[in-house]
């Protein structure tokens, strides 16, 4: 486990978190708990969108668009990219479900085709090299298959330092770029990835720009608009 | 706030109507109601209840749809422009307009990104909160180099109003004692990162002409009017129920409501300002009720137009009458013209090896700032451009969002991207843009948007001065990054970009002469004395600092002037 402090391994019950949010803000009158907390408590959001804070995790919804074989393949691929090590891996963080949801709700037809072609290619390469579908290969064999695919596809600006997002730039995106980006995002944005692999603190209360960082410490889970 | 307001009345004559509830409309409403005037605020966007109704506020990462990935299919259809903003995502989306409801046209070959707010509060909900005063040189620049007409006022006229507004919006910052970069009424400054302190020390030694200061930000570090200091959650544009950053919703609207003199009417799209040629004054406004579709007329003695730079010009151009065939308050013909936006086309990055073992806790919603250092007190000998720029600086510790693009599969890759990458120092310049007559908005009468307004057509392009300035930024940034200790520098690539600083201003400019300007030194129409335009439209030149504080100071000053005339019965 490589977590520095605080939230390591702890999961956030959403209601407790609300209370925590109301008291952590430093000083002054806290108006916070009155508005949003009251709305959540009432359970009445008529005319309003349910605040995201009161919603279940994105992956906590049913989705059934992959066949059993496809699900096994996607799971094996995600886990190969981000395996369980000392910390949870892609399957622990429900990344395969995240990918199925993206396939269902987020990808346009060309990205779906790219994704499907990539999956087929993965199995084809696994068959050629190891005589089995990807999901049935050993972990070491799986790694070699994805590494080879990445080498074959790697000449694209996505792989530049700080590269672009597949969501902004869909032209000529290689499958491995799409696959890596959505797997990494699904992993680090998940409840498990954010709290048990990265560090997560939604309500820091203050700012300290000079804390120490150990060699093995993880980043904070990201929040946009710094 | 909507529950406690009185119903708007079409039979009553209000003391004032404020058009728009954004940053400047909020200030106008607060100032006028606190002076005892009965005010009707009309906002075409939908109501929003503060605190509490911020859909994305404090959303845990895992509840955000699509893991926060851009929902590109939807954005292409409904938000092709708004979605390009750094502050647009699934958690802030409710604050923005839908481009598909109100598209705009552009002159062939030009590319201006028009970002807009769709709720009560306008863009004060998702603004970047950087808050700076203009310097004295900004008000004399036009007179000195002859671009644009002379400002009808000087820094000293506005200085007390800067103080007045700063005290209630709440600005944290560090005094620097520079004449060209005036200090304000500050709450205590935010802390710097270790690397920022190091950079500051190095610049003092190796580039001593450069001032490097913590960003002056409308985010509280001390309590103010029932608002709490920042809790450093880091995602301001999602909305803030503790009111820790300034917005109409956190500050000016509650204050105006408290007087009992404000009536707020959301979903009310102003179509026209009505003019009475017998009295020579505006008598009220025509509104489309977005719920019922009904056309309504509201009356008032004074009109404050605060619909934002381009929309305010749109409303005036649409308010045609026999007396004003080219649009209200437009006998000069300048309405819609001299559109400006800041030149933010040079971003330069430096990578640092320092402070690999230093980190942070809390997400500081603010950066550092390098105030203008070019062409101060006269033209620099080596500068082949007029005026200048300031630089917004951010140190960022890279994380998996930037490092995931490396090659690799498996445990080693996972471990590499889980840990912080190097520190990066990003410098984004915001430069002055000269007022050009050709940069303008016009109306296309043949097409209407969802609010029943003729579509706006925009022509906005930078000129030679802005291009030269951009080159200078890149050269100077190189010098500054070296002095700061960067080990690698990634300079601006010089590529074509859309104009998108979200600091558009200057379509209804102030001036001394009614033939070449639309407003006098009190933001009052030369043609229609009870009409005031106090948003960015009034700007005669663009300066280089983020403009909203200046719009707000002008608004407070104009409101004070209008209220005095109202008390004397002159309006
Ligand atoms: C992402 C982002 C970052 C920014 N960062 C900064 C910054 O750091 N510092 C800074 O100084 N500025 C910043 N700005 C710019 C700042 O938000 C604007 O300068 C400011 O909001 C302008 O105030 P305003 O009152 O003129 O317009 P707005 O705040 O846009 O409000 C105008 C209001 O008028 C309403 N309206 C328009 N037409 C009509 C009509 N016909 N009838 C009725 N109502 C109408 C609109 O719906 C809107 O609510 C930023 C903006 C954005 C979007």
mmCIF file of N, CA and C and ligand atoms in Angstrom, chain B residues 19-25 42-44 85-87 96 117 119 122-124 126-130 268-270 306-308 311 315 502-503 535 546-548 551, ligand 1:
data_model
loop_
_atom_site.group_PDB
_atom_site.id
_atom_site.type_symbol
_atom_site.label_atom_id
_atom_site.label_comp_id
_atom_site.label_asym_id
_atom_site.label_seq_id
_atom_site.Cartn_x
_atom_site.Cartn_y
_atom_site.Cartn_z
ATOM 1 N N UNK B 19 -30.927 45.150 -16.350
ATOM 2 C CA UNK B 19 -31.016 44.073 -17.339
ATOM 3 C C UNK B 19 -29.791 43.181 -17.203
ATOM 4 N N UNK B 20 -29.989 41.968 -16.701
ATOM 5 C CA UNK B 20 -28.889 41.024 -16.516
ATOM 6 C C UNK B 20 -28.538 40.889 -15.047
ATOM 7 N N UNK B 21 -28.272 39.659 -14.615
ATOM 8 C CA UNK B 21 -27.985 39.388 -13.203
ATOM 9 C C UNK B 21 -26.556 38.905 -13.017
ATOM 10 N N UNK B 22 -25.698 39.169 -13.994
ATOM 11 C CA UNK B 22 -24.312 38.705 -13.905
ATOM 12 C C UNK B 22 -23.501 39.567 -12.957
ATOM 13 N N UNK B 23 -22.224 39.572 -13.185
ATOM 14 C CA UNK B 23 -21.302 40.259 -12.282
ATOM 15 C C UNK B 23 -21.665 41.740 -12.129
ATOM 16 N N UNK B 24 -21.948 42.433 -13.226
ATOM 17 C CA UNK B 24 -22.205 43.871 -13.118
ATOM 18 C C UNK B 24 -23.663 44.164 -12.762
ATOM 19 N N UNK B 25 -24.594 43.340 -13.254
ATOM 20 C CA UNK B 25 -25.999 43.544 -12.899
ATOM 21 C C UNK B 25 -26.187 43.389 -11.396
ATOM 22 N N UNK B 42 -34.087 41.939 -14.420
ATOM 23 C CA UNK B 42 -34.589 41.006 -15.426
ATOM 24 C C UNK B 42 -33.438 40.140 -15.928
ATOM 25 N N UNK B 43 -33.620 38.846 -15.866
ATOM 26 C CA UNK B 43 -32.569 37.916 -16.268
ATOM 27 C C UNK B 43 -33.212 36.847 -17.135
ATOM 28 N N UNK B 44 -32.624 36.624 -18.287
ATOM 29 C CA UNK B 44 -33.245 35.645 -19.187
ATOM 30 C C UNK B 44 -32.940 34.207 -18.779
ATOM 31 N N UNK B 85 -14.276 25.655 -23.012
ATOM 32 C CA UNK B 85 -13.716 26.349 -21.844
ATOM 33 C C UNK B 85 -13.126 25.335 -20.865
ATOM 34 N N UNK B 86 -12.006 25.739 -20.248
ATOM 35 C CA UNK B 86 -11.389 24.872 -19.237
ATOM 36 C C UNK B 86 -12.342 24.630 -18.069
ATOM 37 N N UNK B 87 -13.303 25.536 -17.879
ATOM 38 C CA UNK B 87 -14.181 25.439 -16.711
ATOM 39 C C UNK B 87 -15.490 24.726 -17.016
ATOM 40 N N UNK B 96 -23.886 26.942 -17.780
ATOM 41 C CA UNK B 96 -23.585 27.521 -19.099
ATOM 42 C C UNK B 96 -24.811 27.537 -19.989
ATOM 43 N N UNK B 117 -23.047 32.575 -19.588
ATOM 44 C CA UNK B 117 -23.737 31.948 -18.465
ATOM 45 C C UNK B 117 -25.227 31.882 -18.716
ATOM 46 N N UNK B 119 -27.651 31.146 -16.131
ATOM 47 C CA UNK B 119 -28.438 31.112 -14.890
ATOM 48 C C UNK B 119 -28.426 32.490 -14.244
ATOM 49 N N UNK B 122 -25.156 34.818 -14.043
ATOM 50 C CA UNK B 122 -24.336 34.960 -15.251
ATOM 51 C C UNK B 122 -22.995 34.262 -15.096
ATOM 52 N N UNK B 123 -21.971 34.892 -15.609
ATOM 53 C CA UNK B 123 -20.654 34.258 -15.581
ATOM 54 C C UNK B 123 -19.939 34.437 -14.245
ATOM 55 N N UNK B 124 -20.576 35.162 -13.305
ATOM 56 C CA UNK B 124 -19.949 35.241 -11.982
ATOM 57 C C UNK B 124 -19.954 33.865 -11.323
ATOM 58 N N UNK B 126 -19.017 30.986 -12.775
ATOM 59 C CA UNK B 126 -17.898 30.113 -13.153
ATOM 60 C C UNK B 126 -16.650 30.880 -13.558
ATOM 61 N N UNK B 127 -16.579 32.144 -13.136
ATOM 62 C CA UNK B 127 -15.409 32.933 -13.538
ATOM 63 C C UNK B 127 -14.158 32.455 -12.791
ATOM 64 N N UNK B 128 -12.995 32.949 -13.245
ATOM 65 C CA UNK B 128 -11.709 32.519 -12.671
ATOM 66 C C UNK B 128 -11.273 33.321 -11.454
ATOM 67 N N UNK B 129 -12.026 34.374 -11.103
ATOM 68 C CA UNK B 129 -11.886 35.116 -9.843
ATOM 69 C C UNK B 129 -10.610 35.956 -9.721
ATOM 70 N N UNK B 130 -9.838 36.070 -10.781
ATOM 71 C CA UNK B 130 -8.642 36.908 -10.753
ATOM 72 C C UNK B 130 -9.094 38.368 -10.788
ATOM 73 N N UNK B 268 -36.701 35.937 -18.126
ATOM 74 C CA UNK B 268 -37.289 37.135 -18.730
ATOM 75 C C UNK B 268 -36.281 37.719 -19.705
ATOM 76 N N UNK B 269 -36.488 37.446 -20.980
ATOM 77 C CA UNK B 269 -35.519 37.882 -21.994
ATOM 78 C C UNK B 269 -35.882 39.262 -22.512
ATOM 79 N N UNK B 270 -35.036 40.230 -22.227
ATOM 80 C CA UNK B 270 -35.282 41.583 -22.719
ATOM 81 C C UNK B 270 -35.048 41.604 -24.230
ATOM 82 N N UNK B 306 -26.910 45.694 -18.329
ATOM 83 C CA UNK B 306 -25.807 44.869 -17.820
ATOM 84 C C UNK B 306 -25.911 43.449 -18.349
ATOM 85 N N UNK B 307 -26.212 43.329 -19.625
ATOM 86 C CA UNK B 307 -26.457 42.012 -20.213
ATOM 87 C C UNK B 307 -25.174 41.345 -20.701
ATOM 88 N N UNK B 308 -24.038 41.963 -20.456
ATOM 89 C CA UNK B 308 -22.684 41.588 -20.894
ATOM 90 C C UNK B 308 -22.395 42.212 -22.258
ATOM 91 N N UNK B 311 -24.192 41.063 -25.577
ATOM 92 C CA UNK B 311 -25.654 41.102 -25.465
ATOM 93 C C UNK B 311 -26.170 42.527 -25.241
ATOM 94 N N UNK B 315 -28.967 44.195 -27.634
ATOM 95 C CA UNK B 315 -30.246 44.779 -27.204
ATOM 96 C C UNK B 315 -30.395 46.199 -27.758
ATOM 97 N N UNK B 502 -12.301 35.359 -22.897
ATOM 98 C CA UNK B 502 -13.562 35.630 -22.162
ATOM 99 C C UNK B 502 -13.498 36.997 -21.479
ATOM 100 N N UNK B 503 -12.757 37.915 -22.077
ATOM 101 C CA UNK B 503 -12.699 39.279 -21.569
ATOM 102 C C UNK B 503 -13.189 40.225 -22.663
ATOM 103 N N UNK B 535 -21.526 47.479 -18.144
ATOM 104 C CA UNK B 535 -20.747 46.234 -18.230
ATOM 105 C C UNK B 535 -19.542 46.466 -19.143
ATOM 106 N N UNK B 546 -7.285 41.246 -15.889
ATOM 107 C CA UNK B 546 -8.642 40.696 -15.958
ATOM 108 C C UNK B 546 -9.628 41.821 -15.620
ATOM 109 N N UNK B 547 -10.677 41.949 -16.390
ATOM 110 C CA UNK B 547 -11.423 43.213 -16.383
ATOM 111 C C UNK B 547 -12.575 43.346 -15.383
ATOM 112 N N UNK B 548 -13.040 42.260 -14.792
ATOM 113 C CA UNK B 548 -14.359 42.340 -14.141
ATOM 114 C C UNK B 548 -14.397 43.320 -12.978
ATOM 115 N N UNK B 551 -15.157 46.655 -14.380
ATOM 116 C CA UNK B 551 -16.577 46.800 -14.737
ATOM 117 C C UNK B 551 -17.405 47.074 -13.475
HETATM 118 C C1 LIG C 1 -14.396 30.493 -17.306
HETATM 119 C C2 LIG C 1 -14.339 31.975 -17.095
HETATM 120 C C3 LIG C 1 -13.269 32.543 -16.409
HETATM 121 C C4 LIG C 1 -13.211 33.906 -16.189
HETATM 122 N N1 LIG C 1 -12.198 34.411 -15.424
HETATM 123 C C5 LIG C 1 -12.181 35.720 -15.104
HETATM 124 C C6 LIG C 1 -11.204 36.227 -14.191
HETATM 125 O O1 LIG C 1 -10.394 35.483 -13.635
HETATM 126 N N2 LIG C 1 -11.206 37.557 -13.921
HETATM 127 C C7 LIG C 1 -12.079 38.402 -14.516
HETATM 128 O O2 LIG C 1 -12.015 39.593 -14.242
HETATM 129 N N3 LIG C 1 -13.031 37.942 -15.378
HETATM 130 C C8 LIG C 1 -13.109 36.626 -15.675
HETATM 131 N N4 LIG C 1 -14.087 36.144 -16.522
HETATM 132 C C9 LIG C 1 -14.987 37.100 -17.169
HETATM 133 C C10 LIG C 1 -16.159 37.493 -16.278
HETATM 134 O O3 LIG C 1 -16.943 36.383 -15.990
HETATM 135 C C11 LIG C 1 -16.984 38.551 -16.986
HETATM 136 O O4 LIG C 1 -16.151 39.659 -17.268
HETATM 137 C C12 LIG C 1 -18.149 39.060 -16.149
HETATM 138 O O5 LIG C 1 -18.990 38.025 -15.734
HETATM 139 C C13 LIG C 1 -18.921 40.083 -16.947
HETATM 140 O O6 LIG C 1 -19.992 40.549 -16.191
HETATM 141 P P1 LIG C 1 -21.313 41.024 -16.924
HETATM 142 O O7 LIG C 1 -22.271 41.443 -15.874
HETATM 143 O O8 LIG C 1 -20.959 41.994 -17.974
HETATM 144 O O9 LIG C 1 -21.841 39.761 -17.720
HETATM 145 P P2 LIG C 1 -22.294 38.306 -17.238
HETATM 146 O O10 LIG C 1 -21.704 37.949 -15.930
HETATM 147 O O11 LIG C 1 -22.057 37.424 -18.392
HETATM 148 O O12 LIG C 1 -23.871 38.487 -17.021
HETATM 149 C C14 LIG C 1 -24.727 38.935 -18.050
HETATM 150 C C15 LIG C 1 -26.126 38.425 -17.735
HETATM 151 O O13 LIG C 1 -27.069 39.058 -18.599
HETATM 152 C C16 LIG C 1 -28.011 38.113 -19.028
HETATM 153 N N5 LIG C 1 -28.609 38.548 -20.291
HETATM 154 C C17 LIG C 1 -28.029 38.591 -21.511
HETATM 155 N N6 LIG C 1 -28.913 39.016 -22.426
HETATM 156 C C18 LIG C 1 -30.073 39.256 -21.777
HETATM 157 C C19 LIG C 1 -31.352 39.696 -22.186
HETATM 158 N N7 LIG C 1 -31.615 39.992 -23.472
HETATM 159 N N8 LIG C 1 -32.330 39.808 -21.252
HETATM 160 C C20 LIG C 1 -32.090 39.506 -19.952
HETATM 161 N N9 LIG C 1 -30.880 39.076 -19.514
HETATM 162 C C21 LIG C 1 -29.894 38.959 -20.415
HETATM 163 C C22 LIG C 1 -27.200 36.841 -19.172
HETATM 164 O O14 LIG C 1 -28.026 35.700 -19.142
HETATM 165 C C23 LIG C 1 -26.251 36.929 -17.972
HETATM 166 O O15 LIG C 1 -26.784 36.307 -16.827
HETATM 167 C C24 LIG C 1 -14.211 34.764 -16.730
HETATM 168 C C25 LIG C 1 -15.286 34.209 -17.415
HETATM 169 C C26 LIG C 1 -15.373 32.826 -17.596
HETATM 170 C C27 LIG C 1 -16.558 32.257 -18.301
#
